[in-house]
Short mmCIF file of C-alpha atoms and ligand atoms in Angstrom, two decimals:
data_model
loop_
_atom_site.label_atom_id
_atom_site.label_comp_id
_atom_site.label_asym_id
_atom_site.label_seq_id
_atom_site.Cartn_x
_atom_site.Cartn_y
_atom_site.Cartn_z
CA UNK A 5 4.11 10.44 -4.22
CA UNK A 6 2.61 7.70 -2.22
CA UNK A 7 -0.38 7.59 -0.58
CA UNK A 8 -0.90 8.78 3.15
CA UNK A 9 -2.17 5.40 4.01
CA UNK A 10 1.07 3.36 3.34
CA UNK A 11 3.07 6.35 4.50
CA UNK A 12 3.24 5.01 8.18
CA UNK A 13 4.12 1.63 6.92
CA UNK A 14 7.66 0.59 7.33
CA UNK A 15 9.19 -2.37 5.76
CA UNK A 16 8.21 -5.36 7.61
CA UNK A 17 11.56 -5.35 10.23
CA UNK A 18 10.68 -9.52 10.43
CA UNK A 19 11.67 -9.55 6.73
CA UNK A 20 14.31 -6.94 6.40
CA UNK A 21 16.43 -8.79 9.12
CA UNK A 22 16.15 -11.50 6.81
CA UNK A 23 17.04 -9.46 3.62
CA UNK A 24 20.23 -8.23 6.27
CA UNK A 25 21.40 -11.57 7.46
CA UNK A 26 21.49 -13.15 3.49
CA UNK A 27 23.64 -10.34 2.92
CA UNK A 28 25.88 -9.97 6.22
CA UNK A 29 26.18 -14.26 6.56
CA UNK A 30 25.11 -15.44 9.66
CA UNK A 31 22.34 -17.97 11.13
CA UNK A 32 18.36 -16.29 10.43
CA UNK A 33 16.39 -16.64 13.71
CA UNK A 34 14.17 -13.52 12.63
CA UNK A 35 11.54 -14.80 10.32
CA UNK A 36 9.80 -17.60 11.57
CA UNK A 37 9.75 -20.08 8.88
CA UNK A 38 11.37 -23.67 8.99
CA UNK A 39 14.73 -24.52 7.51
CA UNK A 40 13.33 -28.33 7.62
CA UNK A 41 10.93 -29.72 4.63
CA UNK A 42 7.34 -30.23 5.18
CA UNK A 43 6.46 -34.04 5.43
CA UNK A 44 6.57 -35.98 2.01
CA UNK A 45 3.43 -36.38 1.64
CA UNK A 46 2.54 -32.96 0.91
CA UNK A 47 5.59 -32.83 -1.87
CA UNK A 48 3.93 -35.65 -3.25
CA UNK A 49 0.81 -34.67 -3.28
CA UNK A 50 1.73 -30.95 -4.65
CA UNK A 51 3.86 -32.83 -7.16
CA UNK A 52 -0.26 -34.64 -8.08
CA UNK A 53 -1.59 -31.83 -8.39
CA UNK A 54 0.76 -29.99 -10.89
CA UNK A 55 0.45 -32.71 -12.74
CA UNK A 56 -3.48 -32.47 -12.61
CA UNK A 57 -5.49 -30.37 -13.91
CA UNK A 58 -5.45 -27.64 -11.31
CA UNK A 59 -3.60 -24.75 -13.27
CA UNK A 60 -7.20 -22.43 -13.27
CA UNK A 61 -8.68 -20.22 -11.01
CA UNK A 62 -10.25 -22.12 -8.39
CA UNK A 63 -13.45 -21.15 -6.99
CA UNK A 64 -13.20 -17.55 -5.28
CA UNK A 65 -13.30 -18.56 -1.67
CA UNK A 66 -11.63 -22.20 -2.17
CA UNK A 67 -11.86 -25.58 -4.01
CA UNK A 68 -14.54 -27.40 -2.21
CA UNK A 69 -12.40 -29.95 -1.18
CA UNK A 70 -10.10 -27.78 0.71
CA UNK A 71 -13.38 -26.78 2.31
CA UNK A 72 -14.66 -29.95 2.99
CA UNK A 73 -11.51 -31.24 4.74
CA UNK A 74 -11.18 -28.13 6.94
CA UNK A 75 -14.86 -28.92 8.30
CA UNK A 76 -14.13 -32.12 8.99
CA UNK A 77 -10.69 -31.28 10.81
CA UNK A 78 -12.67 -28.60 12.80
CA UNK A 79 -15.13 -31.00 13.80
CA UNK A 80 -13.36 -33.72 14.71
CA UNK A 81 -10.19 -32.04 16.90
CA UNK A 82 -12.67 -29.15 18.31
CA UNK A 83 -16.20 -30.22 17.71
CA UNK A 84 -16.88 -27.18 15.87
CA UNK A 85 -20.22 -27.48 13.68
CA UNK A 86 -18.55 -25.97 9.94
CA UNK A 87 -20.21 -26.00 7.38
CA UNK A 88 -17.71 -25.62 4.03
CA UNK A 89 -20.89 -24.03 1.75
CA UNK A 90 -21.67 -20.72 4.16
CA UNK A 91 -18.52 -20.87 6.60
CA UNK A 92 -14.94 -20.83 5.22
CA UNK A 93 -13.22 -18.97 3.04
CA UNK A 94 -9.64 -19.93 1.84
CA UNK A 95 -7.40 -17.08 1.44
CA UNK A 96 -3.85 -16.31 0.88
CA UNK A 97 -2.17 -17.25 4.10
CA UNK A 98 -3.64 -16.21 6.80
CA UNK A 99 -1.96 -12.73 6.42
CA UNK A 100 -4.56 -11.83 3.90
CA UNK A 101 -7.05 -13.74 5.20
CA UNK A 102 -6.94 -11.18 8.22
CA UNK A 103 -6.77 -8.20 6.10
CA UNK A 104 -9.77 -9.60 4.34
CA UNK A 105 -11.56 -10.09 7.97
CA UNK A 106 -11.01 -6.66 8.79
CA UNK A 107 -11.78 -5.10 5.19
CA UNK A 108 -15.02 -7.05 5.72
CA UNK A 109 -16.02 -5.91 8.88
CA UNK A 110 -14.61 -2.81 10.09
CA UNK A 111 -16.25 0.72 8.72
CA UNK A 112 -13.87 3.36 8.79
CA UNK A 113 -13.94 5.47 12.66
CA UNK A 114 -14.33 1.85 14.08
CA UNK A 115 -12.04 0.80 16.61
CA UNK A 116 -10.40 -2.60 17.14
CA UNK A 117 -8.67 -3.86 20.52
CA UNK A 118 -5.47 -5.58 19.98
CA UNK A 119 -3.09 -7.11 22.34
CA UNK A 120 0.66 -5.43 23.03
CA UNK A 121 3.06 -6.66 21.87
CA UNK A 122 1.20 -8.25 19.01
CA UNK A 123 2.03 -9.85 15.34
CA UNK A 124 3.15 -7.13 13.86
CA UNK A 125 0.72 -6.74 10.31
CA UNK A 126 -2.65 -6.13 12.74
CA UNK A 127 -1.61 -2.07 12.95
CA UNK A 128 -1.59 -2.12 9.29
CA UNK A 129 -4.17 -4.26 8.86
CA UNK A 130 -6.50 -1.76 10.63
CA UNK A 131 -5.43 1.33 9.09
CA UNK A 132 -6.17 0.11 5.14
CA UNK A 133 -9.72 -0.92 6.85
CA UNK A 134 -9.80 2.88 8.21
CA UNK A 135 -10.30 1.64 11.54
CA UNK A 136 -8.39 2.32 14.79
CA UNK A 137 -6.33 0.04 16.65
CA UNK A 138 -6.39 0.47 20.54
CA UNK A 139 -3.74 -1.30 22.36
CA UNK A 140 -4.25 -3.17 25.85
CA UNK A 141 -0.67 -4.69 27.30
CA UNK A 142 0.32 -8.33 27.54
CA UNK A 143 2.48 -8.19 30.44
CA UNK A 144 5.19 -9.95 31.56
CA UNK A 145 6.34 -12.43 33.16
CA UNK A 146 3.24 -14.14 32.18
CA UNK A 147 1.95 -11.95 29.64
CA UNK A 148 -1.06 -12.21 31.24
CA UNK A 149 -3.40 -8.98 30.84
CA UNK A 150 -5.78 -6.68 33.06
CA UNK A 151 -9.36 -7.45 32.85
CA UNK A 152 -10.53 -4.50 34.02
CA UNK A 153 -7.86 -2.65 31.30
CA UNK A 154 -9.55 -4.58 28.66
CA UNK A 155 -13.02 -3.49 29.66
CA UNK A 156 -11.72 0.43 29.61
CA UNK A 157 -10.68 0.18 26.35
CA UNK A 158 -14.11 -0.46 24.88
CA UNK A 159 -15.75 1.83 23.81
CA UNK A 160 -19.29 3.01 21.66
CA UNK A 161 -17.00 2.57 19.06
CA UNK A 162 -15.19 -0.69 19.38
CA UNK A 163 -16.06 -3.27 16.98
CA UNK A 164 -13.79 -6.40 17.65
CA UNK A 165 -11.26 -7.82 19.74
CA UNK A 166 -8.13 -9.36 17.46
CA UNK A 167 -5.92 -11.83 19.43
CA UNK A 168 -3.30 -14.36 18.88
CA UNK A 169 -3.24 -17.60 20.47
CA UNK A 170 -0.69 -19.46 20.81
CA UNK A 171 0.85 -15.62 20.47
CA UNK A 172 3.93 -14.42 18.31
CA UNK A 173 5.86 -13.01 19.44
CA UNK A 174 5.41 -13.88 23.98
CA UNK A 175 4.88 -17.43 23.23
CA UNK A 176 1.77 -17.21 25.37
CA UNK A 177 -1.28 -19.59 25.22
CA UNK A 178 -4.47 -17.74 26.58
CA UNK A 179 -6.14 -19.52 29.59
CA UNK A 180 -9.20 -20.98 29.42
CA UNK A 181 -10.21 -18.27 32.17
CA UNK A 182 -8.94 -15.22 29.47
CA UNK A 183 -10.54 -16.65 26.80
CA UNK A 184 -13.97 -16.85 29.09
CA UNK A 185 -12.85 -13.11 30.26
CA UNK A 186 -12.53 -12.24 26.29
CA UNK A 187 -15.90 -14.07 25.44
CA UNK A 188 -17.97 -12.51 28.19
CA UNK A 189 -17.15 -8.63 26.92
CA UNK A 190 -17.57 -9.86 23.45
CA UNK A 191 -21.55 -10.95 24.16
CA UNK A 192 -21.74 -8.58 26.36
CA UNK A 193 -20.97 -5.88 24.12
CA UNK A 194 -21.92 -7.05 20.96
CA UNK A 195 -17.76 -7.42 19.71
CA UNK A 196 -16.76 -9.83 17.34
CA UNK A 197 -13.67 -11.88 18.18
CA UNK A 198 -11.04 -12.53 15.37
CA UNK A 199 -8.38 -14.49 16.31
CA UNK A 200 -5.35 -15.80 14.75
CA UNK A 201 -5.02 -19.30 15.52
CA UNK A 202 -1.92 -20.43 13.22
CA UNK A 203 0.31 -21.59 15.96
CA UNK A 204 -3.08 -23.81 17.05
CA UNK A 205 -0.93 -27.26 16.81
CA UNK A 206 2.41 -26.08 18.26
CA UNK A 207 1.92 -25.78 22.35
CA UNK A 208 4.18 -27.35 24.86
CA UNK A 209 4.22 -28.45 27.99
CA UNK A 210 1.21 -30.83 27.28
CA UNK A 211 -1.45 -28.06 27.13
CA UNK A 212 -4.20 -27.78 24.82
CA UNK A 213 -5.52 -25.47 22.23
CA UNK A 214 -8.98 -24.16 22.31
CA UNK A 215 -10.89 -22.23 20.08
CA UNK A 216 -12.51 -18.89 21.10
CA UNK A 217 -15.31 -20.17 19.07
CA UNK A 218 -16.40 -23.16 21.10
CA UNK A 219 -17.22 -21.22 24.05
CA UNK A 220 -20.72 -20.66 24.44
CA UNK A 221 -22.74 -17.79 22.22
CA UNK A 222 -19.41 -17.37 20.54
CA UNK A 223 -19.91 -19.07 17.09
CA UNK A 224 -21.95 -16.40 15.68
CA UNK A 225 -19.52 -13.91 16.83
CA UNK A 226 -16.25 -15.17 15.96
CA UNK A 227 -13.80 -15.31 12.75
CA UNK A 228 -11.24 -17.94 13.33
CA UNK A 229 -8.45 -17.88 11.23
CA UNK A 230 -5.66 -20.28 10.87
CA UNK A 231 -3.98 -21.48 7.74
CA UNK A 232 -1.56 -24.63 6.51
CA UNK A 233 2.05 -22.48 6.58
CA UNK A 234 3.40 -23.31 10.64
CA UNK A 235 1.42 -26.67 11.05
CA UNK A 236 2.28 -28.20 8.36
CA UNK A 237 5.66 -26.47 7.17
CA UNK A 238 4.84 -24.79 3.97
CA UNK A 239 4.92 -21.06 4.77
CA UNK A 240 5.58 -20.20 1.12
CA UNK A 241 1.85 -22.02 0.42
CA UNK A 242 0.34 -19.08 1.07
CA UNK A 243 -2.49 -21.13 2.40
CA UNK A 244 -4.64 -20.18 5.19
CA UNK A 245 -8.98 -19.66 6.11
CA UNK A 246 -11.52 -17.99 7.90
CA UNK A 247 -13.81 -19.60 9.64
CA UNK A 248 -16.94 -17.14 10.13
CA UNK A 249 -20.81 -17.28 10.49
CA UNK A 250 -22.40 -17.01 6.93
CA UNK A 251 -23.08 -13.35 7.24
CA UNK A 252 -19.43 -12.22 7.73
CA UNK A 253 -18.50 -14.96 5.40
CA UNK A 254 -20.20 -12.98 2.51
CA UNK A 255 -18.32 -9.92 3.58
CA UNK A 256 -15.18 -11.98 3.84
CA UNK A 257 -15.41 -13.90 0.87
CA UNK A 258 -16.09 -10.45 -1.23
CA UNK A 259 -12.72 -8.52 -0.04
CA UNK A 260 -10.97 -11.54 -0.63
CA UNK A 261 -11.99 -11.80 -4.19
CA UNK A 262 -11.17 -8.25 -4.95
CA UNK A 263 -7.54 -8.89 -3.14
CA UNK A 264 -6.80 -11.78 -4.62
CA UNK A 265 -9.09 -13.50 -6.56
CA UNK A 266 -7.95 -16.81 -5.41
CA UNK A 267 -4.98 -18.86 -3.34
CA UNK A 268 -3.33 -21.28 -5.48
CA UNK A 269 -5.29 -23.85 -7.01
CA UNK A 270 -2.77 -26.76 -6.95
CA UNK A 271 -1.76 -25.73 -3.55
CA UNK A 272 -5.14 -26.04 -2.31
CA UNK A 273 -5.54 -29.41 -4.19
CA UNK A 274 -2.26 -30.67 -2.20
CA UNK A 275 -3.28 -28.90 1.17
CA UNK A 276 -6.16 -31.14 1.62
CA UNK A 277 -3.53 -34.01 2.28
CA UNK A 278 -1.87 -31.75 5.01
CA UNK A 279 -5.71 -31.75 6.53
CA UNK A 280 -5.99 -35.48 6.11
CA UNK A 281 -2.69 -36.37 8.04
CA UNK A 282 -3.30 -39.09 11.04
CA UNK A 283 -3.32 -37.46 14.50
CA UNK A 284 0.28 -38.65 15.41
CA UNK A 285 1.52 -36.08 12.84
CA UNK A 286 0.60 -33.64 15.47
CA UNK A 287 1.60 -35.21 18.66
CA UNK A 288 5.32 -35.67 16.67
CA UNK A 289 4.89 -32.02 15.59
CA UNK A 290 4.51 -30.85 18.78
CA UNK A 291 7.74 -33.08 20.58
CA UNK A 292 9.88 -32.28 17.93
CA UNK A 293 9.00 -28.29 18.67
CA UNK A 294 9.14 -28.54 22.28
CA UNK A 295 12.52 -30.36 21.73
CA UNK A 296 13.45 -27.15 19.85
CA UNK A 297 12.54 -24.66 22.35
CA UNK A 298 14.08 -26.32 24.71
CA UNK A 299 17.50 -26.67 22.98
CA UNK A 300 17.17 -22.96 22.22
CA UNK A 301 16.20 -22.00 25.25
CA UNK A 302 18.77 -23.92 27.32
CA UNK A 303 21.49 -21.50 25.27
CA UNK A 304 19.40 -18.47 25.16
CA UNK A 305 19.78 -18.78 29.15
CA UNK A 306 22.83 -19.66 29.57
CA UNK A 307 24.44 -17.04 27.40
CA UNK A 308 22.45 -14.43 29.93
CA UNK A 309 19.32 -13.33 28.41
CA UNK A 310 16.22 -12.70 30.51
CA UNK A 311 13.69 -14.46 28.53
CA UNK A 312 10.24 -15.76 29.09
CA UNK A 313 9.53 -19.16 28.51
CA UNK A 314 7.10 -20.10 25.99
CA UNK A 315 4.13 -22.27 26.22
CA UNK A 316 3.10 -21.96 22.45
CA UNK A 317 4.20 -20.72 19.24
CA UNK A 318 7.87 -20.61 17.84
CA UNK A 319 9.30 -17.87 19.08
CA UNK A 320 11.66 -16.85 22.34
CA UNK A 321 10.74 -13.25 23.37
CA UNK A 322 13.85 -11.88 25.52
CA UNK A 323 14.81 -8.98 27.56
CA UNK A 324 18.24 -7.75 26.59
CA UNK A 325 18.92 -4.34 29.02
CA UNK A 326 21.67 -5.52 30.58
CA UNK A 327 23.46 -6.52 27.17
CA UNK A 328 22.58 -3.02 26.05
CA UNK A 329 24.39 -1.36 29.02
CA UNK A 330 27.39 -3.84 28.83
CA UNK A 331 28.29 -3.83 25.27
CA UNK A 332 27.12 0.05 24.48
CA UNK A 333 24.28 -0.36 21.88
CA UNK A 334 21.38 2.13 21.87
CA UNK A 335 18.82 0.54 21.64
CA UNK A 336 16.93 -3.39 20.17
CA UNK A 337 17.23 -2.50 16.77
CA UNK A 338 21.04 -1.49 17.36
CA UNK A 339 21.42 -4.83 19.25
CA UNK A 340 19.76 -6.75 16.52
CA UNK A 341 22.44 -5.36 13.73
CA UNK A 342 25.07 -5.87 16.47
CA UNK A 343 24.31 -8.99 16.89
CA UNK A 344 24.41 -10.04 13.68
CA UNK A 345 27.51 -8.40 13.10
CA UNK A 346 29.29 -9.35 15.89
CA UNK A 347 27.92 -12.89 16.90
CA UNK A 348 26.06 -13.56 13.32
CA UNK A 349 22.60 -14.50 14.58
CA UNK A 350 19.97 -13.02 13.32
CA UNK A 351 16.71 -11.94 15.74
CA UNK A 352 13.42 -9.35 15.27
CA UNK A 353 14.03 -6.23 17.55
CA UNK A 354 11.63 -6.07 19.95
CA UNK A 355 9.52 -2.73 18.65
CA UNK A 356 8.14 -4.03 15.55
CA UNK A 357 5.74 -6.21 18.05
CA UNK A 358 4.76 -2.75 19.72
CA UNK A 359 2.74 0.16 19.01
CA UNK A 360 4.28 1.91 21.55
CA UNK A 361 7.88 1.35 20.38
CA UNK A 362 9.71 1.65 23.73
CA UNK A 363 8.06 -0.76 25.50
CA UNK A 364 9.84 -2.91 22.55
CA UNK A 365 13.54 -1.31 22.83
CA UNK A 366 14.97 -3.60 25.36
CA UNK A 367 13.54 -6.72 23.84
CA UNK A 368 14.48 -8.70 20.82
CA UNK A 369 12.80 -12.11 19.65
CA UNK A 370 14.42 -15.08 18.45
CA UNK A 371 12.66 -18.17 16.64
CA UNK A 372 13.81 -21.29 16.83
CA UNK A 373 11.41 -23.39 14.05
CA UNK A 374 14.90 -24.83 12.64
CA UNK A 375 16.98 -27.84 12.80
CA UNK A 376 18.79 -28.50 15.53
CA UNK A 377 22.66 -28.20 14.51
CA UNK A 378 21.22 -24.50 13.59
CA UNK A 379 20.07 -24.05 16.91
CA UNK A 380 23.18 -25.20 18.49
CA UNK A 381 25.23 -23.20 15.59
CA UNK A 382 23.55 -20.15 16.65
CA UNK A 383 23.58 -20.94 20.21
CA UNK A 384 27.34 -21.13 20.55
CA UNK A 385 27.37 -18.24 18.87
CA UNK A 386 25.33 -16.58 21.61
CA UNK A 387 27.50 -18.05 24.02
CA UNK A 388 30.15 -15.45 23.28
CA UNK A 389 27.89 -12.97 24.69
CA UNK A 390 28.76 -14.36 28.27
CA UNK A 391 32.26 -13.32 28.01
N1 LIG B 296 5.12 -15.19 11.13
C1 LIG B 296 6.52 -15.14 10.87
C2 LIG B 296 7.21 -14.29 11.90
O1 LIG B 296 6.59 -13.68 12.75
C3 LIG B 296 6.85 -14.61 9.50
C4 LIG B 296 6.09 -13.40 9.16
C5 LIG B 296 6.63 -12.42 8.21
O2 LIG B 296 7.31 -12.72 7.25
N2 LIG B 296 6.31 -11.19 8.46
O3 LIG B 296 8.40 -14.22 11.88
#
């Protein structure tokens, strides 16, 4: 009875591990979303604007305060030139906000490049737009990719590049070098470049985060999305933008209003304190995460795993062969149910990141955006693994 479009769509595994672990007990590291509040300032200031007069539809592509507030946030941690009239669109999260990107810009027979392993709504993000998705590896240790690979796999066809950066699920930032490599295809074949730039604020190790839009001739070619839900700890929000030269704007701004209509107008009243928060809100937003990936990974490691170290995001992508052989499980989603099971900590397996689903069945993900006596909870838990 249902359409062949959502036929291929399974339910999201990120949210049905969740859905499993409520009902089984046990500590959730699938879906990343905080167990911690967002800072009071933002309950406040959503308490406001309840209590305002926000309850209407805002305007279709966002209140122009929210807009007004993103420029300036652009502008002064990137130097981007935004303009809130012709350039951004708030949408709902930036899950839809990408949908509405590629609704807008993709005709159907186009094909988009995506990264392996990626976020795992892009494949279904292309198919509703008609287009195809073709895959070019992210490999580890580094998860660094070919750049000859990515230049094979355009095509008369291709019509973007999609990329995530800082990336869920590797944890990998994209070098200035890769982003120069992604650029130079882009102008050189005429390619847009949509990225998703919600982990933007949480990257460790004391490296930066820079937009695929500042790089030269790539302003007019880029849609950079992002949204409030990881930086500011409100994934429920359902608060995120495009940033996108005026012409894909238009395009943008009209799927979104047939999606949607609008993101919540109170919530985009409050969000614009989230925007206005003084720059040490992000240098503590960063320690406290890199605090967190270390104490995660320090027990992720010593209960065995291979795992690659991440340099952005909040997730822990791991390599779990050996456990597979040792304790008899078929394959990552196997190990995930096992593991909840028999140690009660909840993780994604490893081929809802992949296209190809083997290259995903020896790998499950953990994420550690959570207080730490959860982290330690679940990582003496793990422990048990060793024995
Ligand atoms: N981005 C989060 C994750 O990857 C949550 C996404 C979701 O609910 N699908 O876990």
């Amino acid at each position: 009875m249902i359409s062949k479009r959502v036929q291929g769509f399974t339910e999201s595994v990120i949210r049905e591990m969740t859905r499993v672990v409520d009902q089984l007990g046990g500590v959730n590291l699938a879906q990343g979303m905080p167990n911690f509040p967002p800072p009071p300032e933002l309950i406040e200031a959503a308490h406001r604007a309840i209590d305002g007069d926000f309850h209407q539809y805002a305007i279709t592509w966002g209140t122009p305060r929210l807009r007004r507030a993103i420029a300036a946030k652009y502008r002064k941690f990137y130097g981007m030139e935004v303009d809130p009239e012709l350039h951004v669109t708030i949408c709902c999260g930036s899950t839809e906000t990408m949908l509405a990107t590629l609704l807008a810009v993709l005709n159907p027979g186009d094909e988009v490049i995506i990264f392996e392993p990626f976020y795992e709504n892009y494949g279904p993000g292309c198919i509703i737009s008609g287009a195809q998705p073709i895959f070019v590896p992210l490999e580890p240790p580094d998860f660094s990719f070919d750049p000859d690979r990515l230049e094979r796999a355009v095509t008369r066809r291709t019509r973007a590049i999609v990329f995530n950066s800082p990336n869920n699920p590797t944890g990998k930032v994209f070098s200035r070098g890769e982003l120069e490599t992604i650029a130079a295809l882009c102008r050189e074949h005429g390619l847009l470049a949509i990225t998703d730039e919600i982990y933007e604020h949480i990257v460790y190790d004391g490296l930066g985060h820079t937009p695929i839009a500042t790089l030269p001739g790539m302003a007019e070619r880029t849609v950079t999305i992002s949204g409030i839900s990881k930086s500011y700890s409100v994934t429920g929000w359902r608060v995120g933008y495009a940033i996108a030269p005026p012409d894909l704007a238009v395009g943008i701004r009209r799927a979104h209003d047939f999606i949607t209509v609008g993101a919540p107008h109170p919530l985009q009243e409050a969000a614009v304190t989230a925007l206005e928060l003084p720059d040490d809100y992000y240098v503590k937003l960063r320690t406290s995460y890199q605090a967190r990936r270390d104490l995660l990974w320090h027990y992720v490691e010593a209960a065995g795993f291979v795992a690659w170290k991440p340099r952005g995001a909040y997730y822990i992508l791991t390599d779990v062969s050996h456990f597979l052989k040792q304790y008899d499980v078929r394959d990552d989603t196997a190990f995930a149910m096992w593991l909840i099971r028999n140690v009660g900590v909840a993780t994604v397996p490893g081929s809802s990141f992949y296209a190809h689903p083997e290259l995903g069945r020896t790998k499950i993900r953990f994420c550690f955006p959570k207080t730490d006596d959860m982290l330690r909870d679940a990582g003496e838990r793990l422990l048990k693994l060793r024995s």
